[in-house]
Tab-separated table of C-alpha atoms in Angstrom:
chain	number	residue	atom	x	y	z
A	3	MET	CA	-31.964	14.369	-56.946
A	4	ALA	CA	-32.342	10.032	-59.231
A	5	THR	CA	-28.407	9.731	-59.519
A	6	ASP	CA	-27.508	10.567	-55.798
A	7	GLY	CA	-27.933	7.520	-54.037
A	8	GLN	CA	-25.044	5.965	-56.396
A	9	PHE	CA	-22.761	7.790	-54.302
A	10	VAL	CA	-20.783	7.285	-51.289
A	11	ASP	CA	-22.758	9.079	-48.302
A	12	THR	CA	-20.509	10.814	-45.969
A	13	LEU	CA	-16.923	10.593	-47.146
A	14	GLY	CA	-16.246	13.986	-45.933
A	15	SER	CA	-17.133	13.892	-42.966
A	16	ARG	CA	-15.764	10.579	-42.332
A	17	CYS	CA	-12.769	11.023	-43.722
A	18	ALA	CA	-11.856	13.967	-42.763
A	19	GLY	CA	-12.762	13.550	-39.025
A	20	ARG	CA	-15.264	16.801	-39.297
A	21	VAL	CA	-16.081	18.721	-36.039
A	22	GLY	CA	-19.696	19.390	-34.902
A	23	PRO	CA	-20.609	22.847	-33.981
A	24	VAL	CA	-19.012	25.048	-31.009
A	25	ARG	CA	-21.496	24.468	-27.881
A	26	PRO	CA	-22.280	26.665	-25.321
A	27	GLY	CA	-19.974	26.385	-22.334
A	28	ASP	CA	-17.084	26.596	-25.055
A	29	GLY	CA	-15.778	30.126	-24.704
A	30	VAL	CA	-17.124	30.477	-28.271
A	31	ARG	CA	-20.583	32.716	-28.947
A	32	GLY	CA	-22.401	32.313	-31.965
A	33	SER	CA	-22.560	30.080	-35.162
A	34	SER	CA	-20.935	30.134	-38.745
A	35	LEU	CA	-21.623	29.795	-42.193
A	36	VAL	CA	-19.665	26.452	-41.357
A	37	GLU	CA	-22.464	25.011	-38.968
A	38	THR	CA	-25.246	25.682	-41.438
A	39	VAL	CA	-24.930	23.449	-43.474
A	40	GLY	CA	-23.887	20.010	-43.575
A	41	GLN	CA	-22.408	19.655	-39.808
A	42	PRO	CA	-23.300	16.509	-37.737
A	43	PRO	CA	-25.966	17.477	-34.715
A	44	SER	CA	-24.008	18.928	-31.314
A	45	ALA	CA	-25.658	17.360	-29.716
A	46	ALA	CA	-23.841	13.442	-31.185
A	47	PRO	CA	-20.943	11.998	-28.861
A	48	ASP	CA	-17.801	11.390	-29.433
A	49	ARG	CA	-18.186	7.496	-29.101
A	50	SER	CA	-20.860	7.096	-31.436
A	51	ARG	CA	-18.542	7.836	-34.689
A	52	TRP	CA	-15.547	6.061	-33.132
A	53	GLY	CA	-17.893	2.771	-31.443
A	54	ARG	CA	-19.926	2.627	-35.028
A	55	LEU	CA	-17.516	2.177	-38.147
A	56	HIS	CA	-18.995	3.211	-41.321
A	57	VAL	CA	-19.011	1.483	-44.838
A	58	LEU	CA	-15.853	3.696	-45.462
A	59	ASP	CA	-14.284	3.597	-42.197
A	60	TRP	CA	-14.200	-0.754	-43.069
A	61	ILE	CA	-12.146	0.140	-46.695
A	62	ALA	CA	-9.699	2.162	-45.531
A	63	LEU	CA	-9.572	-1.040	-42.850
A	64	GLY	CA	-10.037	-3.456	-45.658
A	65	LEU	CA	-7.607	-1.413	-47.788
A	66	ALA	CA	-4.477	-1.530	-45.439
A	67	ALA	CA	-5.400	-5.132	-44.582
A	68	VAL	CA	-4.833	-5.917	-47.773
A	69	GLY	CA	-1.465	-3.940	-48.117
A	70	VAL	CA	-0.379	-5.956	-45.110
A	71	VAL	CA	-0.965	-9.387	-46.774
A	72	CYS	CA	1.123	-8.592	-49.558
A	73	VAL	CA	3.644	-8.276	-47.014
A	74	LEU	CA	3.123	-10.756	-45.205
A	75	THR	CA	2.462	-13.250	-47.872
A	76	GLY	CA	6.199	-12.712	-50.258
A	77	LEU	CA	4.016	-10.217	-52.940
A	78	LEU	CA	5.492	-6.823	-51.864
A	79	PRO	CA	8.695	-8.200	-50.435
A	80	ARG	CA	9.570	-6.778	-47.024
A	81	ALA	CA	11.875	-4.307	-47.819
A	82	ASP	CA	10.159	-2.458	-50.379
A	83	ALA	CA	7.459	-2.285	-47.479
A	84	GLU	CA	9.632	-0.316	-45.116
A	85	ALA	CA	11.032	1.745	-48.446
A	86	THR	CA	7.589	3.340	-49.185
A	87	VAL	CA	6.683	3.131	-45.311
A	88	ARG	CA	9.594	5.699	-44.126
A	89	ARG	CA	8.691	7.313	-47.848
A	90	ILE	CA	5.377	8.179	-46.604
A	91	VAL	CA	5.517	8.823	-42.752
A	92	PRO	CA	6.831	12.277	-43.489
A	93	ILE	CA	3.367	12.841	-45.876
A	94	LEU	CA	1.399	11.210	-42.811
A	95	ILE	CA	2.289	13.834	-40.718
A	96	PHE	CA	1.710	16.457	-42.855
A	97	LEU	CA	-1.624	15.108	-43.638
A	98	GLY	CA	-2.899	14.482	-40.017
A	99	THR	CA	-1.700	17.488	-38.477
A	100	VAL	CA	-2.843	19.969	-41.734
A	101	VAL	CA	-6.496	18.161	-41.324
A	102	VAL	CA	-5.988	19.352	-37.136
A	103	LEU	CA	-4.993	22.966	-38.517
A	104	ALA	CA	-7.540	23.158	-40.978
A	105	GLU	CA	-11.102	22.478	-39.108
A	106	LEU	CA	-10.165	24.748	-35.980
A	107	THR	CA	-9.678	27.525	-38.748
A	108	ALA	CA	-13.185	27.254	-39.836
A	109	VAL	CA	-14.352	26.637	-36.310
A	110	ALA	CA	-13.040	29.952	-34.946
A	111	GLY	CA	-15.147	31.616	-38.244
A	112	VAL	CA	-11.549	32.748	-40.389
A	113	PHE	CA	-13.508	30.620	-43.596
A	114	ASP	CA	-16.304	32.204	-42.371
A	115	ALA	CA	-14.894	35.685	-41.679
A	116	LEU	CA	-13.014	35.886	-45.113
A	117	ALA	CA	-16.216	34.506	-47.210
A	118	ALA	CA	-18.223	37.667	-46.036
A	119	ARG	CA	-15.392	39.969	-47.223
A	120	VAL	CA	-15.832	38.522	-50.257
A	121	ALA	CA	-19.299	38.779	-50.910
A	122	ILE	CA	-18.756	42.434	-49.807
A	123	THR	CA	-16.087	43.500	-51.594
A	124	ALA	CA	-17.598	42.793	-54.522
A	125	ARG	CA	-20.517	45.136	-53.702
A	126	GLY	CA	-23.605	43.751	-55.146
A	127	SER	CA	-22.115	42.799	-58.331
A	128	TYR	CA	-21.889	38.818	-59.790
A	129	ARG	CA	-19.392	39.417	-61.699
A	130	ALA	CA	-17.085	40.566	-59.513
A	131	LEU	CA	-18.198	38.327	-57.192
A	132	PHE	CA	-17.312	35.819	-59.786
A	133	TRP	CA	-13.516	36.992	-59.792
A	134	LEU	CA	-13.622	36.830	-56.294
A	135	CYS	CA	-14.669	33.271	-55.578
A	136	VAL	CA	-12.827	32.377	-58.595
A	137	GLY	CA	-9.903	33.643	-55.777
A	138	PHE	CA	-11.239	32.837	-52.797
A	139	ALA	CA	-11.311	29.095	-53.704
A	140	SER	CA	-7.372	29.443	-55.332
A	141	VAL	CA	-5.909	30.934	-51.995
A	142	THR	CA	-7.072	27.954	-50.172
A	143	THR	CA	-6.289	25.490	-52.404
A	144	ILE	CA	-2.654	26.521	-53.332
A	145	ALA	CA	-1.897	27.668	-49.461
A	146	LEU	CA	-3.839	24.384	-47.590
A	147	ASN	CA	-4.377	21.873	-50.021
A	148	LEU	CA	-7.343	20.431	-51.699
A	149	ASP	CA	-9.340	18.298	-49.659
A	150	THR	CA	-9.727	21.381	-47.384
A	151	THR	CA	-11.553	23.064	-50.328
A	152	ALA	CA	-13.703	20.183	-50.730
A	153	VAL	CA	-14.234	19.543	-47.267
A	154	LEU	CA	-14.550	23.045	-45.495
A	155	LEU	CA	-14.786	25.876	-48.684
A	156	THR	CA	-18.140	23.797	-49.899
A	157	PRO	CA	-20.507	24.163	-47.097
A	158	VAL	CA	-19.540	27.741	-46.477
A	159	MET	CA	-19.445	28.230	-50.412
A	160	ILE	CA	-22.989	26.926	-50.107
A	161	ALA	CA	-24.345	29.127	-47.465
A	162	LEU	CA	-23.175	31.665	-48.715
A	163	ALA	CA	-24.855	32.162	-52.425
A	164	ARG	CA	-28.057	30.755	-49.712
A	165	LYS	CA	-27.852	34.180	-47.973
A	166	LEU	CA	-27.134	36.204	-51.021
A	167	GLY	CA	-29.891	34.634	-52.578
A	168	VAL	CA	-28.648	33.423	-55.732
A	169	PRO	CA	-28.138	30.458	-57.067
A	170	PRO	CA	-25.331	28.370	-55.674
A	171	THR	CA	-24.761	25.446	-58.159
A	172	PRO	CA	-21.796	27.916	-60.109
A	173	LEU	CA	-20.662	28.060	-56.255
A	174	ALA	CA	-19.846	24.725	-55.412
A	175	MET	CA	-19.141	24.048	-59.153
A	176	THR	CA	-16.346	26.893	-59.099
A	177	THR	CA	-14.642	25.483	-55.043
A	178	VAL	CA	-14.649	21.310	-57.068
A	179	TRP	CA	-13.301	22.078	-60.037
A	180	LEU	CA	-10.485	24.500	-57.993
A	181	ALA	CA	-10.113	23.029	-55.501
A	182	ASN	CA	-8.341	20.363	-58.588
A	183	THR	CA	-7.167	22.481	-60.970
A	184	ALA	CA	-5.559	25.038	-58.765
A	185	SER	CA	-3.384	22.252	-57.257
A	186	LEU	CA	-0.083	22.452	-58.448
A	187	LEU	CA	1.248	25.750	-57.581
A	188	LEU	CA	3.356	24.031	-53.837
A	189	PRO	CA	4.261	20.240	-52.856
A	190	VAL	CA	1.767	21.136	-49.585
A	191	SER	CA	-1.129	21.501	-52.631
A	192	ASN	CA	-2.260	18.248	-52.801
A	193	LEU	CA	-0.266	15.100	-51.652
A	194	THR	CA	0.714	14.074	-55.182
A	195	ASN	CA	3.020	17.447	-55.100
A	196	ILE	CA	4.566	16.711	-52.354
A	197	LEU	CA	5.435	12.833	-53.952
A	198	ALA	CA	7.057	14.077	-56.712
A	199	SER	CA	9.002	16.977	-55.024
A	200	ASP	CA	10.921	14.298	-53.129
A	201	ARG	CA	11.309	12.869	-56.288
A	202	ILE	CA	12.922	15.667	-58.273
A	203	ASP	CA	13.659	17.218	-54.836
A	204	LEU	CA	12.665	20.809	-55.367
A	205	GLU	CA	11.982	23.111	-52.863
A	206	PRO	CA	8.916	24.892	-52.640
A	207	VAL	CA	10.465	28.308	-54.151
A	208	PRO	CA	12.114	26.562	-56.686
A	209	TRP	CA	8.958	24.799	-57.021
A	210	ALA	CA	6.407	27.411	-57.829
A	211	ALA	CA	9.210	29.189	-60.573
A	212	ARG	CA	8.568	26.119	-62.329
A	213	MET	CA	5.019	25.098	-61.604
A	214	TRP	CA	3.756	29.203	-62.159
A	215	TRP	CA	3.237	29.078	-65.442
A	216	PRO	CA	1.196	25.866	-66.123
A	217	GLN	CA	-0.453	26.894	-63.402
A	218	LEU	CA	-1.606	29.951	-64.206
A	219	VAL	CA	-3.064	28.609	-67.111
A	220	ALA	CA	-4.709	25.900	-65.590
A	221	ILE	CA	-7.151	28.368	-63.369
A	222	VAL	CA	-7.805	30.846	-66.359
A	223	ILE	CA	-9.089	27.559	-68.496
A	224	THR	CA	-10.820	26.619	-65.437
A	225	MET	CA	-12.344	30.685	-65.035
A	226	LEU	CA	-13.393	30.593	-68.271
A	227	LEU	CA	-15.517	26.886	-68.204
A	228	LEU	CA	-17.174	28.094	-64.969
A	229	TRP	CA	-18.064	31.783	-66.263
A	230	TRP	CA	-19.625	29.795	-70.278
A	231	TRP	CA	-21.651	26.727	-68.391
A	232	TYR	CA	-22.305	27.827	-65.010
A	233	TRP	CA	-22.023	31.346	-63.628
A	234	ARG	CA	-23.050	33.355	-67.026
A	235	PRO	CA	-26.504	31.513	-67.189
A	236	ALA	CA	-27.098	31.766	-63.651
A	237	ARG	CA	-27.215	35.529	-63.429
A	238	ALA	CA	-30.288	36.856	-64.628
A	239	GLY	CA	-32.367	37.460	-61.471
A	240	ALA	CA	-28.919	37.594	-59.088
A	241	ASP	CA	-26.909	40.390	-60.695
A	242	PRO	CA	-27.316	42.814	-58.380
A	243	PHE	CA	-27.421	40.979	-54.854
A	244	VAL	CA	-27.430	41.955	-51.457
A	245	PRO	CA	-24.114	42.592	-49.902
A	246	PRO	CA	-23.789	40.623	-46.295
A	247	PRO	CA	-22.886	42.500	-43.413
A	248	PRO	CA	-19.789	41.829	-42.043
A	249	HIS	CA	-18.991	38.819	-40.442
A	250	VAL	CA	-18.100	38.643	-36.441
A	251	PRO	CA	-15.822	35.558	-35.318
A	252	PRO	CA	-17.191	33.849	-32.337
A	253	ASP	CA	-14.377	34.468	-30.261
A	254	ARG	CA	-12.105	36.745	-31.158
A	255	VAL	CA	-8.942	35.786	-29.974
A	256	LEU	CA	-8.591	31.801	-32.013
A	257	TYR	CA	-10.226	33.615	-34.888
A	258	ARG	CA	-6.814	35.932	-34.383
A	259	THR	CA	-5.040	32.525	-33.281
A	260	ALA	CA	-6.032	30.553	-36.295
A	261	LEU	CA	-5.474	33.599	-38.835
A	262	ALA	CA	-1.473	33.221	-37.101
A	263	ALA	CA	-1.751	29.553	-37.492
A	264	CYS	CA	-2.319	30.137	-41.021
A	265	LEU	CA	-0.102	33.024	-42.480
A	266	LEU	CA	3.149	31.323	-40.499
A	267	PHE	CA	2.233	27.559	-42.167
A	268	VAL	CA	2.295	29.271	-45.653
A	269	ALA	CA	5.345	31.526	-44.579
A	270	GLY	CA	7.069	28.515	-43.296
A	271	ILE	CA	6.321	26.211	-46.522
A	272	LEU	CA	7.528	29.040	-48.191
A	273	ALA	CA	10.796	29.107	-46.172
A	274	GLY	CA	11.741	25.902	-47.347
A	275	VAL	CA	10.805	24.243	-43.552
A	276	GLU	CA	9.652	20.266	-43.919
A	277	ILE	CA	5.954	20.894	-44.626
A	278	GLY	CA	5.366	18.169	-41.487
A	279	LEU	CA	6.982	20.118	-39.494
A	280	ALA	CA	5.597	23.659	-40.565
A	281	SER	CA	2.156	21.982	-40.638
A	282	GLY	CA	3.137	20.449	-36.773
A	283	VAL	CA	3.750	23.394	-35.690
A	284	ALA	CA	0.883	25.635	-37.063
A	285	ALA	CA	-1.578	23.278	-35.272
A	286	ALA	CA	0.226	22.882	-31.727
A	287	ILE	CA	-0.571	26.538	-31.370
A	288	LEU	CA	-4.197	26.579	-32.715
A	289	VAL	CA	-5.046	23.301	-30.425
A	290	ALA	CA	-3.387	25.030	-27.996
A	291	GLY	CA	-5.236	28.270	-27.851
A	292	PHE	CA	-8.295	26.242	-28.167
A	293	ALA	CA	-7.594	24.210	-25.045
A	294	VAL	CA	-7.407	27.773	-23.461
A	295	ARG	CA	-10.913	29.222	-24.811
A	296	ALA	CA	-13.095	26.099	-26.381
A	297	ARG	CA	-11.331	23.506	-25.583
A	298	ARG	CA	-14.495	21.222	-25.663
A	299	SER	CA	-13.716	21.354	-29.306
A	300	LEU	CA	-11.001	19.394	-28.989
A	301	ARG	CA	-11.964	15.750	-29.458
A	302	LEU	CA	-10.702	12.450	-30.821
A	303	ALA	CA	-13.197	13.282	-34.082
A	304	LEU	CA	-10.313	15.679	-34.997
A	305	ILE	CA	-7.560	13.320	-35.739
A	306	PRO	CA	-8.328	12.021	-39.654
A	307	TRP	CA	-7.470	8.394	-38.533
A	308	ARG	CA	-9.549	6.914	-41.666
A	309	LEU	CA	-7.816	9.141	-44.227
A	310	LEU	CA	-4.185	7.991	-42.831
A	311	VAL	CA	-4.901	4.409	-43.057
A	312	PHE	CA	-6.583	4.384	-46.369
A	313	VAL	CA	-2.977	6.636	-47.516
A	314	THR	CA	-0.761	3.990	-45.968
A	315	GLY	CA	-2.803	0.925	-47.401
A	316	LEU	CA	-3.653	2.678	-50.374
A	317	PHE	CA	0.496	2.905	-51.378
A	318	LEU	CA	1.417	-0.745	-50.290
A	319	VAL	CA	-1.600	-2.161	-52.634
A	320	VAL	CA	-0.220	-0.127	-55.481
A	321	GLN	CA	2.671	-0.593	-54.848
A	322	THR	CA	2.240	-4.736	-54.947
A	323	ILE	CA	0.017	-4.466	-58.543
A	324	GLY	CA	2.560	-2.084	-60.232
A	325	ARG	CA	4.870	-5.563	-59.226
A	326	HIS	CA	2.821	-7.885	-60.833
A	327	GLY	CA	2.048	-6.408	-64.501
A	328	LEU	CA	0.362	-2.655	-63.855
A	329	ASP	CA	4.028	-1.103	-64.012
A	330	THR	CA	4.696	-2.129	-67.942
A	331	VAL	CA	0.962	-1.526	-68.389
A	332	MET	CA	1.973	1.783	-67.736
A	333	GLY	CA	5.624	1.303	-69.018
A	334	THR	CA	3.143	0.805	-72.316
A	335	LEU	CA	1.310	3.395	-72.490
A	336	ILE	CA	3.424	6.964	-70.971
A	337	GLY	CA	6.835	5.893	-72.743
A	338	ALA	CA	10.037	6.482	-72.677
A	339	ASP	CA	10.292	9.770	-73.764
A	340	PRO	CA	10.782	12.824	-71.932
A	341	GLY	CA	10.741	15.395	-74.626
A	342	ALA	CA	7.617	16.688	-76.158
A	343	GLU	CA	6.007	13.747	-76.949
A	344	GLY	CA	6.546	11.743	-73.258
A	345	ALA	CA	5.231	14.847	-71.340
A	346	LEU	CA	2.001	14.872	-73.341
A	347	ARG	CA	1.122	11.093	-73.214
A	348	ALA	CA	2.319	10.666	-69.018
A	349	GLY	CA	-0.193	13.761	-69.142
A	350	GLY	CA	-2.930	11.618	-71.050
A	351	VAL	CA	-2.323	8.269	-69.092
A	352	GLY	CA	-2.775	10.263	-65.435
A	353	ALA	CA	-5.538	12.174	-66.167
A	354	LEU	CA	-7.107	8.812	-67.598
A	355	PHE	CA	-6.031	6.991	-64.778
A	356	ALA	CA	-6.688	9.350	-62.064
A	357	ASN	CA	-11.218	9.095	-63.926
A	358	VAL	CA	-11.096	5.419	-64.265
A	359	VAL	CA	-9.475	4.474	-60.266
A	360	ASN	CA	-8.716	7.771	-58.558
A	361	ASN	CA	-5.963	10.122	-58.949
A	362	LEU	CA	-3.270	8.573	-55.808
A	363	PRO	CA	-2.947	4.877	-57.056
A	364	ALA	CA	-2.626	6.612	-60.958
A	365	TYR	CA	0.464	8.818	-59.843
A	366	VAL	CA	2.164	6.315	-57.830
A	367	ALA	CA	1.735	3.640	-60.578
A	368	GLY	CA	2.972	6.315	-62.934
A	369	GLU	CA	5.566	7.900	-61.282
A	370	ALA	CA	6.943	4.583	-60.522
A	371	VAL	CA	7.611	3.847	-64.488
A	372	ILE	CA	9.937	6.816	-65.222
A	373	ALA	CA	13.273	7.783	-65.468
A	374	PRO	CA	14.513	9.729	-62.823
A	375	ASP	CA	15.802	12.054	-64.924
A	376	HIS	CA	13.177	13.045	-67.159
A	377	HIS	CA	11.702	15.628	-64.528
A	378	THR	CA	9.417	17.056	-67.217
A	379	GLN	CA	7.815	14.271	-68.148
A	380	LEU	CA	7.034	13.423	-63.957
A	381	LEU	CA	5.736	16.541	-63.669
A	382	ALA	CA	3.334	16.030	-67.077
A	383	LEU	CA	2.394	13.178	-65.124
A	384	LEU	CA	1.144	15.235	-62.165
A	385	ILE	CA	-0.251	18.076	-64.308
A	386	GLY	CA	-2.269	15.039	-65.417
A	387	THR	CA	-3.254	13.499	-61.894
A	388	ASN	CA	-4.338	17.181	-60.199
A	389	VAL	CA	-5.387	19.163	-63.358
A	390	GLY	CA	-7.571	15.783	-64.787
A	391	PRO	CA	-9.861	14.278	-61.784
A	392	LEU	CA	-12.548	16.090	-62.648
A	393	ALA	CA	-14.250	13.760	-65.372
A	394	THR	CA	-15.654	11.674	-62.515
A	395	PRO	CA	-16.782	12.354	-59.045
A	396	TRP	CA	-14.503	8.776	-57.485
A	397	ALA	CA	-11.310	10.846	-59.290
A	398	SER	CA	-10.342	12.377	-56.555
A	399	LEU	CA	-10.743	12.429	-52.890
A	400	ALA	CA	-11.024	15.808	-53.256
A	401	THR	CA	-14.226	15.665	-56.082
A	402	LEU	CA	-15.662	12.818	-53.925
A	403	ILE	CA	-16.281	14.762	-50.899
A	404	TRP	CA	-17.465	18.123	-52.168
A	405	TYR	CA	-19.956	15.783	-53.902
A	406	GLU	CA	-21.392	14.583	-51.023
A	407	ARG	CA	-20.929	17.800	-49.077
A	408	CYS	CA	-23.025	19.095	-52.128
A	409	ARG	CA	-26.025	15.868	-51.395
A	410	ALA	CA	-25.890	17.207	-47.598
A	411	ALA	CA	-26.702	20.623	-48.589
A	412	GLY	CA	-29.590	19.759	-50.565
A	413	VAL	CA	-27.724	20.982	-53.993
A	414	ALA	CA	-28.790	18.455	-56.571
A	415	VAL	CA	-25.528	18.697	-59.354
A	416	PRO	CA	-27.581	17.345	-62.206
A	417	LEU	CA	-24.401	13.705	-62.994
A	418	GLY	CA	-24.522	14.300	-66.699
A	419	ARG	CA	-24.050	18.045	-66.477
A	420	PHE	CA	-21.486	17.998	-64.198
A	421	VAL	CA	-19.245	15.029	-66.498
A	422	ALA	CA	-19.911	15.929	-69.977
A	423	THR	CA	-18.213	19.831	-68.888
A	424	SER	CA	-15.923	18.302	-66.025
A	425	ALA	CA	-14.513	15.961	-68.371
A	426	ALA	CA	-14.406	18.934	-71.661
A	427	LEU	CA	-12.233	20.737	-68.606
A	428	ALA	CA	-9.628	17.539	-68.292
A	429	VAL	CA	-9.028	17.119	-71.368
A	430	LEU	CA	-8.433	20.746	-71.780
A	431	ALA	CA	-7.024	22.167	-69.024
A	432	THR	CA	-4.909	18.709	-68.837
A	433	THR	CA	-3.580	19.757	-72.774
A	434	ALA	CA	-3.200	23.160	-72.894
A	435	THR	CA	-0.981	22.740	-69.136
A	436	VAL	CA	1.250	20.148	-70.228
A	437	ALA	CA	1.787	22.578	-72.710
A	438	ALA	CA	2.260	25.081	-70.983
A	439	LEU	CA	4.407	22.905	-68.861
A	440	LEU	CA	6.996	22.492	-71.682
A	441	VAL	CA	6.836	26.111	-73.272
A	442	GLY	CA	7.577	28.184	-70.013
A	443	PRO	CA	10.273	29.105	-67.777
A	444	GLY	CA	12.684	26.022	-67.080
A	445	SER	CA	11.407	23.724	-69.188
C-alpha cells in the first residue's frame, strides 16, 4: 500500500513491550495464532530492544524531558507538577501491570482459544461470525482496555481470518472500531475513563449503571456501519466457511492460570477494588505461574516502560500548555452550559481535538475547563475522546497500534476508505452516544 510508509513503524511492539513466541525448553509446547502474525523473531535477544532506541523511544523520552524542563523552568509550578504525578501514579501502576497480564495471557493461548471457539460456534455462518467477532472485540475492550484489543486481538483476528479463508479486512476493522467505541462501560476500559471516574468519584458498578446505555448505542451504531461497509461487501465467497479445529493450549496449566487471573481481575474491578491493586494481583499470579513453568517468557521487555514514560511526559506537557493558552481556547469552545448544549459541545470538541492531536491530551485539556459539578458535560467530553478518535490513525494510541499490526501482517487498509468511513462513524456515534447520555438512565 503506497501510504503505509507515511505512518509510524512498530508502535505496538515498542510501546507495549511485545513478547515473542515461546521457545523450546520454556515448558510450553506448540505455537499460537499470535505467534504467526507480526511477531519479532524468537531468536532476537532482549538486549537488542534495550540497547538500541527506536524513534518512538526517543519520542517518549523527549516528551518526558520536555515535561521536566517545564517544571525546572517554572513554566509549570512545582506544586502543580507534584499534584499531577500523585494523580497518575495509580494509573501508571495499572497500565504497567495490565499490559503484563495481557501479554502473558496471550502467550498462554487464551486469546487463540477464544478466537477458535468463536469460529467454531459460528458453524460456518459468515453472519454468525460477524456477531461473535463483535462480541469478542467488545468484551476484550471493556474488560482489559482498548490497547489490549489493539495489541493482542488484531493479530489473532487477522490470523483467524486467513485460517478460515475469509477476507481479513472486515475482522481487522471490527477490532479497531470497537477498541475505541466499546471503551465506555468500565473505568478500566480506557485511560480517560480512569481520569473521569476519579474526577466524578464513581465506583465501577455505578459507573456502568450510568454508561451502559451510551455504550450500547455506540456498539450498535458501530455494528451497523461495520456490516454495511466492510462485512456485507466481503460476504460473497466467504459464506459458508469451514470451521477450524479447537485450539489446544501449549500448556494447559498456564492456560487455566491465565484465564483465572483475568477473571479475578474483572471480578476485582466490579467489586470496587482499586484498579492498580486488581491488575497487580492478577499479573502477579500469572507471573508466578510462568516463573514455575515457562521462566524464559518472563523478560524485561514485558514492562511497557515507553508507554509509562510517554504518559507521564504527556500529562506534564499538556498541563503546561493549558496554563499558557490552551485552557482558554478549550473553555471558549466547550462553554459552561451544564445542559444538552454544553454536553453536545463538549463531545464534539473532544472528538475534534482527539483526531487533530490525540484523545488523551484532548481529554486532559477539556477536563481542565469543565466545572467540577458538571458531570454530564464531563462524561460527554469522555464520549468524544473515546468514541470519536477514529478519523485519523493517530487519534488514539490503540488506532496507531492497530495500524502498525495490520501493516506488519500484510493487511492493506486503504487510507482514503479508512478515513472516510471512520470519520462518518466518529460523527454519527459521538452524536448518538452523547444523546443517549442525555436521555438515558441517571441523566
